[in-house]
XYZ file of N, CA and C in Angstrom:
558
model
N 90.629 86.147 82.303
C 90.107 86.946 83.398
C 90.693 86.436 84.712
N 90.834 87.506 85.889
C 90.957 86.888 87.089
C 90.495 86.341 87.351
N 91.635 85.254 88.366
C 90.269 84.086 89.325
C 89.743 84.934 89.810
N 90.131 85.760 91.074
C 89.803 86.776 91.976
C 88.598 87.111 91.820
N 88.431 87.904 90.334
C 87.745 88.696 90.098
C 86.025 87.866 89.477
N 86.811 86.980 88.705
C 85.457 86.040 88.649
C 85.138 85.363 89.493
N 85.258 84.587 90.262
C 84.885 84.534 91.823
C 84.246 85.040 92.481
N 84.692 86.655 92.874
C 83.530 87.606 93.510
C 82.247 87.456 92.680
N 82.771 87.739 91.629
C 81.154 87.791 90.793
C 80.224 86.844 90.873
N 80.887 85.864 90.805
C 79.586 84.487 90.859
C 79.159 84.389 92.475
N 80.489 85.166 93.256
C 79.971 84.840 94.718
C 79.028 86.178 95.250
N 79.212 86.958 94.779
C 78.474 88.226 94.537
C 76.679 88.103 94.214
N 76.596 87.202 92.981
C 75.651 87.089 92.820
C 74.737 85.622 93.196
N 75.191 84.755 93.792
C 75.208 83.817 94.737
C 74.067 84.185 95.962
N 74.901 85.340 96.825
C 74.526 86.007 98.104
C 73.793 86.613 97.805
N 73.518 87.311 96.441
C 72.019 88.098 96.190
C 70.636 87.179 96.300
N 70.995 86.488 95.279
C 69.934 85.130 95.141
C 69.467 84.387 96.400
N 70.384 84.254 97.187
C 69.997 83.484 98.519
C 69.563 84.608 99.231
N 70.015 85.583 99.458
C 68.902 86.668 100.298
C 67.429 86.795 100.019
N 67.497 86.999 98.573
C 66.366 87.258 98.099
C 64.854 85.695 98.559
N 65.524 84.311 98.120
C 64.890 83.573 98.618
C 65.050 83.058 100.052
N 65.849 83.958 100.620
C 66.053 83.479 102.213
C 66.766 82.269 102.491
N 67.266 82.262 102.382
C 68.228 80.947 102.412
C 69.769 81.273 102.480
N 70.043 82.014 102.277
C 71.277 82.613 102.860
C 72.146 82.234 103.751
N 71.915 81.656 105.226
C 72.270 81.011 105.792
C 72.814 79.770 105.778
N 71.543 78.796 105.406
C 71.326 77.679 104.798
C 72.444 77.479 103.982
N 72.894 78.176 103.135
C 73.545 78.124 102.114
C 75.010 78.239 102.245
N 74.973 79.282 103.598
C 76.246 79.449 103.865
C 77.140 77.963 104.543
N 76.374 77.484 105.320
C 76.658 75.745 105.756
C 77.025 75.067 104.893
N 76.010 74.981 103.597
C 76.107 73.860 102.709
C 77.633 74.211 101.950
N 77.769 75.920 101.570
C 79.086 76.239 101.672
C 80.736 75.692 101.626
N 80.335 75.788 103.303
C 81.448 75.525 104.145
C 81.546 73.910 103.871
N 80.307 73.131 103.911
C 80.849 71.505 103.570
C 81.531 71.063 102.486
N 80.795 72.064 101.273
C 81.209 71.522 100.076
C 82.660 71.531 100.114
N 83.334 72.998 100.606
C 84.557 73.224 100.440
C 85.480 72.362 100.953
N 85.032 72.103 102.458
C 85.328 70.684 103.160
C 85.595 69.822 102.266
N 84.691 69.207 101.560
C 84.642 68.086 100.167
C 85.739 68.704 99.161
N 85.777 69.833 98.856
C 86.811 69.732 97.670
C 88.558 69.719 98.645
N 88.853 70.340 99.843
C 90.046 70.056 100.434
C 89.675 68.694 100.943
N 89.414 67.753 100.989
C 89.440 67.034 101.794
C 89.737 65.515 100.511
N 89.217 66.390 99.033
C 89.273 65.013 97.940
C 89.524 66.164 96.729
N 90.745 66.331 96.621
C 91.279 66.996 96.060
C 91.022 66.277 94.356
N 90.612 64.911 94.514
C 90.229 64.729 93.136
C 89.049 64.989 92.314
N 88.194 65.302 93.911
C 86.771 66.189 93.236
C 86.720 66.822 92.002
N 87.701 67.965 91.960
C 88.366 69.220 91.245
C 88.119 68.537 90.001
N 89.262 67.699 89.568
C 89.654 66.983 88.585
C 88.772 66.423 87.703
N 87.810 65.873 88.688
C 86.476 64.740 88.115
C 85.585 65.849 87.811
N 85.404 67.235 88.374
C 84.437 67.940 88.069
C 84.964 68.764 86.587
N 85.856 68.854 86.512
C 86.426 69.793 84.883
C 86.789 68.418 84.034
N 86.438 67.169 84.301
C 86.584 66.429 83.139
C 85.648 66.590 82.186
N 86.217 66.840 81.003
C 85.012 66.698 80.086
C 84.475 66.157 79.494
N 84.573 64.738 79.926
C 84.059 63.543 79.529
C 82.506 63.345 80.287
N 82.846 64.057 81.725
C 81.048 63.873 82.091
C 80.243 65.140 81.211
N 78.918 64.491 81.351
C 78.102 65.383 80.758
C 78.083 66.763 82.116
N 77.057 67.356 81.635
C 76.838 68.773 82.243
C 75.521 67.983 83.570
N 74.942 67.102 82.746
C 73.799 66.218 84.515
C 74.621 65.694 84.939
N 75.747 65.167 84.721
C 76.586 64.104 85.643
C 77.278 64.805 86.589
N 78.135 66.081 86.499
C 78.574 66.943 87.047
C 77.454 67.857 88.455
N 76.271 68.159 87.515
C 75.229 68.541 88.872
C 74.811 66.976 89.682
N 74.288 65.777 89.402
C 74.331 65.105 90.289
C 75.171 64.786 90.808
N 76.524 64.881 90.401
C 77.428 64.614 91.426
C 77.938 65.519 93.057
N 77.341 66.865 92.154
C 77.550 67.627 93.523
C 76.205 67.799 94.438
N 74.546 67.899 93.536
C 73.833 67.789 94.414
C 73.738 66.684 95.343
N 74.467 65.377 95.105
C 74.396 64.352 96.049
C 75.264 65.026 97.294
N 75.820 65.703 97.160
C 76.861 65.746 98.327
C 75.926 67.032 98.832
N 74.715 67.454 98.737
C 74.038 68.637 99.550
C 72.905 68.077 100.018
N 72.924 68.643 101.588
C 71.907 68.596 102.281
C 71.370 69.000 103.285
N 70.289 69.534 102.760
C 69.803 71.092 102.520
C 68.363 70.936 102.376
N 67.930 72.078 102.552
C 66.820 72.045 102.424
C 66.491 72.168 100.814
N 64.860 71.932 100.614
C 64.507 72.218 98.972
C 64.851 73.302 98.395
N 64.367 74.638 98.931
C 64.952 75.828 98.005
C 66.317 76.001 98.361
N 66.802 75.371 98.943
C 68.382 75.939 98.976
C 69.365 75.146 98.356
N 68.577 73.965 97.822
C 68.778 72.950 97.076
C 68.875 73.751 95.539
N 67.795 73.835 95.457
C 67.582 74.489 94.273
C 68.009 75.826 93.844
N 68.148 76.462 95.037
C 69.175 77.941 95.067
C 71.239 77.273 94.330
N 71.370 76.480 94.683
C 72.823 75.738 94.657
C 73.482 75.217 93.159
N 71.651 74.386 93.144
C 72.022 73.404 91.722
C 71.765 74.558 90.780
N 71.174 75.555 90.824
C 70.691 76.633 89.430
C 72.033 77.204 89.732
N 72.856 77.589 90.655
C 73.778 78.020 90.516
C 75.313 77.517 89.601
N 75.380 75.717 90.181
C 75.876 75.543 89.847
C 75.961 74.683 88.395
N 74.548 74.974 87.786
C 74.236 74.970 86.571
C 75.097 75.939 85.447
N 74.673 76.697 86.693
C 75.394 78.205 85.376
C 76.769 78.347 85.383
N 77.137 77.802 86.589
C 78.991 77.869 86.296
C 79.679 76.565 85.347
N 78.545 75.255 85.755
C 78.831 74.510 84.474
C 78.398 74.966 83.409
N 77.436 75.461 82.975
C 77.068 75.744 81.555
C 78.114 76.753 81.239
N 78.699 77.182 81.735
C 79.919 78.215 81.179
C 80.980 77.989 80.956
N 81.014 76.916 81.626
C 82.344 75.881 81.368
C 83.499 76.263 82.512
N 83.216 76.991 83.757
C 83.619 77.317 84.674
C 84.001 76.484 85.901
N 84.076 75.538 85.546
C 84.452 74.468 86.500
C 85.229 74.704 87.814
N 86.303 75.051 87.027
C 87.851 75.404 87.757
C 87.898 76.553 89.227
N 86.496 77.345 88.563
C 86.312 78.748 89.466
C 85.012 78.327 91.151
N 84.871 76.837 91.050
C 83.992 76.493 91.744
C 84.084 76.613 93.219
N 85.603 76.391 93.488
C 85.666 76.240 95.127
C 86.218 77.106 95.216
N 86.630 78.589 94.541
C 87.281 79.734 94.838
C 85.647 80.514 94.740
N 85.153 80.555 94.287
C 83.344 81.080 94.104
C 82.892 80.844 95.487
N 82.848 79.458 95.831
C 82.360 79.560 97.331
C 83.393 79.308 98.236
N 85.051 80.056 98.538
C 85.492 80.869 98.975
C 85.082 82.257 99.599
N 84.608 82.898 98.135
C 84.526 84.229 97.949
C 83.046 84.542 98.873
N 82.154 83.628 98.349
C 80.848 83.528 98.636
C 80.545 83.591 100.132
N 81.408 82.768 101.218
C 81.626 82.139 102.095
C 82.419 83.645 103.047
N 83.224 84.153 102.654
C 83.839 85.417 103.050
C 82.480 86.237 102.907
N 81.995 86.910 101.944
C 81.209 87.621 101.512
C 79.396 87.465 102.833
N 79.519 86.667 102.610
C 78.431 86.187 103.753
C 78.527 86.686 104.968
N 79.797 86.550 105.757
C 80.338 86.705 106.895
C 80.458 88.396 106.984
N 80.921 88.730 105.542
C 80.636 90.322 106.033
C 79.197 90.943 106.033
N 78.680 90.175 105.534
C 77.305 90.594 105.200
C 76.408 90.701 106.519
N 77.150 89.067 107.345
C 76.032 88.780 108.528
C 76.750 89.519 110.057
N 77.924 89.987 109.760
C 78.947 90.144 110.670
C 79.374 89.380 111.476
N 80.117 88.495 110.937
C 80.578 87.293 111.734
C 82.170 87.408 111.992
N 82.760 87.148 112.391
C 84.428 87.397 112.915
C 84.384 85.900 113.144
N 85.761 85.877 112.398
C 86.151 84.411 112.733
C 87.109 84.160 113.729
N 87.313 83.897 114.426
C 88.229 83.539 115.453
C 89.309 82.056 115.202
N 90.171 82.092 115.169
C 91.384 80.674 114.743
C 91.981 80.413 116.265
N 91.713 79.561 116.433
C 92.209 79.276 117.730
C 93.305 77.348 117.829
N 94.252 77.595 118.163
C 95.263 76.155 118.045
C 95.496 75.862 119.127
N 95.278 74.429 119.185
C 95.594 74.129 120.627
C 96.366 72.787 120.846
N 97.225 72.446 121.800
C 97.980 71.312 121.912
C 97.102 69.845 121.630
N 96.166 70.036 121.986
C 94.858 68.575 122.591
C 93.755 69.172 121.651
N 92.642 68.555 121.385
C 91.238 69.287 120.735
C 90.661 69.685 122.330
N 90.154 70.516 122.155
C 89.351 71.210 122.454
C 87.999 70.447 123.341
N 87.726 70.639 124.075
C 86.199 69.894 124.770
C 85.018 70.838 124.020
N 83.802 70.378 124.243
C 82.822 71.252 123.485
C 82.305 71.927 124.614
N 82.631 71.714 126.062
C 82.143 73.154 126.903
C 82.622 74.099 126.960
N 84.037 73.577 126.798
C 85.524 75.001 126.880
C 85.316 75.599 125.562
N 85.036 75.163 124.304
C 84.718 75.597 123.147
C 83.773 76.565 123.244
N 82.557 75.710 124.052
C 81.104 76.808 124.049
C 81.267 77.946 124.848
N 82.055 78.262 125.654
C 82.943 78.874 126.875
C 83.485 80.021 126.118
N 84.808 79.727 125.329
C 84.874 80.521 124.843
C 84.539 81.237 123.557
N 83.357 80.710 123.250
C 82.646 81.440 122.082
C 82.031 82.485 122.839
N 81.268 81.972 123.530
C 80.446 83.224 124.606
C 81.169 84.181 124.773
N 82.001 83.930 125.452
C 83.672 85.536 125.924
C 83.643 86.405 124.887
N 84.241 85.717 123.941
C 84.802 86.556 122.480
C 83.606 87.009 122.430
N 82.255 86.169 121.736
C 81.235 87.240 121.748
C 80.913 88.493 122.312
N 81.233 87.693 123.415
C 80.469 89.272 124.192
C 81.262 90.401 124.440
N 82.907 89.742 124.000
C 83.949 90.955 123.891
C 84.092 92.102 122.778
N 83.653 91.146 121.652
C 83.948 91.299 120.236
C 82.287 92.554 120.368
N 81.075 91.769 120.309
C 79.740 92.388 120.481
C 79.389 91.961 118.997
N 79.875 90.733 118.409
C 79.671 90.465 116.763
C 79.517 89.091 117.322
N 79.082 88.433 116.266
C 78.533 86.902 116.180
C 80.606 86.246 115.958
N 80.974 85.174 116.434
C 81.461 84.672 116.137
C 81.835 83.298 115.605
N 82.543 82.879 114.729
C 82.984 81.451 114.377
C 84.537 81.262 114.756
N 84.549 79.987 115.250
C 85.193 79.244 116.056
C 86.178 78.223 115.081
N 87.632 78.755 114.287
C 87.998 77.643 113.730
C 89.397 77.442 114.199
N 88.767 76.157 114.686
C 90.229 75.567 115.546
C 91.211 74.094 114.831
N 92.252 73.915 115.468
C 92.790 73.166 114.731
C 94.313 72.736 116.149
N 94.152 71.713 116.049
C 95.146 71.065 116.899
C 97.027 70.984 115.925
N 97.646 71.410 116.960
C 99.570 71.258 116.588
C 99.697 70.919 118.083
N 100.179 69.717 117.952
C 101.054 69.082 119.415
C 102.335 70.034 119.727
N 103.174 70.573 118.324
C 104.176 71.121 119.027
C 104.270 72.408 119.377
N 103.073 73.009 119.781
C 102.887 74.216 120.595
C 103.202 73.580 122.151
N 103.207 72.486 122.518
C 103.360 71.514 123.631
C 102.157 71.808 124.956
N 101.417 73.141 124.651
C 100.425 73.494 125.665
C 100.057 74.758 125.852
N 98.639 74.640 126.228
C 98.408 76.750 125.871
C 97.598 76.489 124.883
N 97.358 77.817 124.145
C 97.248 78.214 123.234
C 97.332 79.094 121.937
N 97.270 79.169 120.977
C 97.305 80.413 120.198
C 95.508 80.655 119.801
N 95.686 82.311 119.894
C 94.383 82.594 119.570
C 94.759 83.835 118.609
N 94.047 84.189 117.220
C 93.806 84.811 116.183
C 92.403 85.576 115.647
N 92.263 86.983 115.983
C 91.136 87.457 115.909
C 91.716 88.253 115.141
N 90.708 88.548 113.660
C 91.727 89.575 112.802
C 93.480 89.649 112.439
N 93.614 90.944 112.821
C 94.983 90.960 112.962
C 95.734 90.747 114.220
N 94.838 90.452 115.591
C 95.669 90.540 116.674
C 96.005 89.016 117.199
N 96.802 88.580 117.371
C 97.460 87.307 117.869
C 97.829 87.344 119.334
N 97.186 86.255 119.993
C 97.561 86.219 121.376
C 98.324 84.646 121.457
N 99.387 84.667 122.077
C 100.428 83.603 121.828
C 100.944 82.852 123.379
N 100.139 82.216 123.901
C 99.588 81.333 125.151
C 100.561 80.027 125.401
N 101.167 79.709 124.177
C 101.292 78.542 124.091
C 102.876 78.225 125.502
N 102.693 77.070 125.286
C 104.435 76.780 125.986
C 105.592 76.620 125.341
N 105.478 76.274 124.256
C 106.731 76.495 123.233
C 106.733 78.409 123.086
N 106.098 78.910 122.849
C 106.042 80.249 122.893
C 107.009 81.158 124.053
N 106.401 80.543 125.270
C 107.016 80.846 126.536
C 108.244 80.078 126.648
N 108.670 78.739 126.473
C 110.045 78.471 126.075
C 110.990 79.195 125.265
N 110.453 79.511 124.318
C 111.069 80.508 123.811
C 111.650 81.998 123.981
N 110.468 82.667 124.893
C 110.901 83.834 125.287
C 111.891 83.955 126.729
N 111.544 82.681 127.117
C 112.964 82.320 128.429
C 114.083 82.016 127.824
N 114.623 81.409 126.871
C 115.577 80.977 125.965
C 115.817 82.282 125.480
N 115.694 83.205 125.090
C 116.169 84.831 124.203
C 116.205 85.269 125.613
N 115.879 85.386 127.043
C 116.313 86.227 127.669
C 117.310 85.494 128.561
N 117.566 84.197 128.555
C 118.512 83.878 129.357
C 120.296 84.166 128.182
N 119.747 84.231 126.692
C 121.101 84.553 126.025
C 121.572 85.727 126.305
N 120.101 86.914 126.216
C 120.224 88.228 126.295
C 121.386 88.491 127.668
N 120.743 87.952 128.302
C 121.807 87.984 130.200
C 123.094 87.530 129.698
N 123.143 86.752 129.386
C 124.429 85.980 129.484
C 125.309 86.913 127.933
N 124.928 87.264 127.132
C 125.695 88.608 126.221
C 125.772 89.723 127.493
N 125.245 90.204 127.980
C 125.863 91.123 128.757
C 126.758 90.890 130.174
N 126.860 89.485 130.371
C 127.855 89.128 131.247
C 129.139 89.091 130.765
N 129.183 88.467 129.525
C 130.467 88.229 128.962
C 130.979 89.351 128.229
């Protein structure tokens, strides 16, 4: 079967379950960390489809890494009961991928990608969350990420539209028009 397709499903029915007990939110955080945890220890993966741990060793290993409230605790581990009991290991951090997308359309959230030479301060951050908000008229999330060799500026990514701030950017477009001149001199 597809990843794709099994994915939605478990993330599909994920977002039902947490609506239903309200926790939805909650859940969507705990989410975003876990995933954090599997890019961040790429051997997670590995240790979680070994099949040398049992099926409790595998849930305590991930309920240790949640924290959360009780039912959303328990919204997580029944979940991820059932993808171990299926032997679904592999489909875990593409599930809350899917789950994690799925949420966002649900709650209407727009993500915004924003890169910047330096990090970011958390007033200029809070600054421009407000803007976009109130441009957009949707809740937004804020995921940023520092490249020195933009050299200054920024790039900003809403959907499909790209706004391109940076100074390597603008170096660049002085560099194509000073060739452009100079082809029509010669």
């Amino acid at each position: 079967m597809d990843v794709g397709v099994l994915s939605v499903r478990y993330a599909k029915a994920l977002l039902e379950y947490a609506q239903d007990k309200g926790v939805a939110e909650e859940l969507y955080s705990q989410a975003k960390m876990l995933l954090d945890c599997f890019a961040e220890n790429p051997s997670l993966s590995v240790t979680l489809e070994d099949p040398l741990l049992t099926h409790r060793q595998k849930l305590e290993l991930i309920s240790s890494a949640l924290s959360c409230s009780q039912m959303a605790k328990e919204v997580l581990v029944n979940y991820f009961n059932l993808i171990i009991s299926k032997h679904r290991e592999p489909y875990m951090a593409s599930s809350l991928r899917s789950f994690i997308e799925l949420y966002r359309k649900s709650a209407g959230i727009t993500v915004v990608k924003m890169i910047t030479a330096v990090p970011l301060e958390k007033d200029m951050e809070d600054k421009i969350l407000a803007k976009v908000s109130g441009l957009l008229g949707k809740k937004v999330e804020l995921q940023k990420s520092v490249d020195p060799s933009i050299e200054g500026g920024f790039i900003f990514d809403i959907d499909d539209y790209r706004l391109d701030a940076s100074v390597a950017n603008r170096i660049r477009q002085i560099r194509q028009q000073l060739l452009s001149k100079n082809k029509r001199i010669v």
